[in-house]
Amino acid sequence: MQLRALRYFHEVARCASLRKAAERLYVTPTAVSRQIEHLEHFFGAALIERGPRGIRLTAEGECLAEQVTSTLRGLDQVREVIASRQSQVAGNISIHVSESIVSTVLAPVLATFYRAHPKVTFNIVIASASATLDALCSGEADLGLAFYLQERADVEVTAHCQLWHRVLVSAEHPFAQRESIELSELQGQPLAIPDSAYGVRQALEVAAKKRGVTLEPVFTTSSLEVQKSLARQRAAVLILPQVEADVRDLGDGLVAVPIADEDLGRIRIDLCVYRNRPRSVAVLKCQEMLAGAMQRCSLN
């Protein structure tokens, strides 16, 4: 049994799809299927079931998936220990993050980190706050970076910073010339926002209800790029956090306008880890670099 087969099976278990697993592994679906067949032959049992709705693990597959996750994580830790003895930082870092802060907070840090530690690989997953917490507790994520994280006893917040909510509109939109916008002025505007699983939607609805404002989400999507594309075409208005409080022209056809609302003006972003799991040197160093970047954001 080869390590490659275990890694391929691990991705299939995570994605519940041969095609998606193949895309993440940069191989063909046939190659993934072949490795799964090798494992099924080795264990003498069917590990997956193929159906019209995709891949489902059998009971035997569930058992293997749980062990494989632990095994691969253990191997990454061994790799990190060996690398540290050779004065290297290596291993894989899994990060679950809110999409709206990838380009402004996470990406600059990871670019700098990778240049300093080229032996480290990253698995970056876009997720809601609740999904981030679940991933931390299950061991799927080493670090979580998200808004509106609910307190959980086994999850530790190691750093946080304050960002600013802004209304993003096309440069041709009437709001683009305004100094600020009242929440009530969003009534009747076609909003593009994620579904209620996301904290920004929940916060917006709570604030609107508090002020007796009726909002109209026309486009419900978790895709930030879809939201921005709709705003550029003046089809929608969206609300996103922003690092630089004084920057209005975002340089991509969108303008960020402050919200004159005490509940929506500022937003907290948390960097979290699972409290009861040891962290590798690579994770600790990345965590430290992210915390430093977040501290600088708070000073802006």
Coordinates of C-alpha atoms in Angstrom, one line a residue, residues 93 109 113 142-144 158-159 271-273 280-294:
I93 CA -0.7 24.3 7.0
V109 CA 1.2 37.1 5.0
F113 CA 5.9 33.3 4.8
D142 CA -4.8 24.2 11.8
L143 CA -5.7 27.9 11.8
G144 CA -9.0 29.7 11.4
T158 CA -4.9 33.9 19.7
A159 CA -5.2 37.3 17.9
L271 CA -7.4 34.2 14.5
C272 CA -8.2 30.9 16.2
V273 CA -6.7 27.5 16.9
S280 CA 3.9 22.2 14.4
V281 CA 6.7 24.8 14.2
A282 CA 5.4 25.8 10.8
V283 CA 1.9 26.4 12.1
L284 CA 3.3 28.4 15.1
K285 CA 5.4 30.6 12.9
C286 CA 2.6 31.3 10.5
Q287 CA 0.3 32.0 13.4
E288 CA 2.8 34.5 14.8
M289 CA 3.1 36.2 11.4
L290 CA -0.6 36.5 11.0
A291 CA -1.0 37.9 14.5
G292 CA 1.6 40.6 13.7
A293 CA -0.3 41.5 10.5
M294 CA -3.6 41.7 12.4

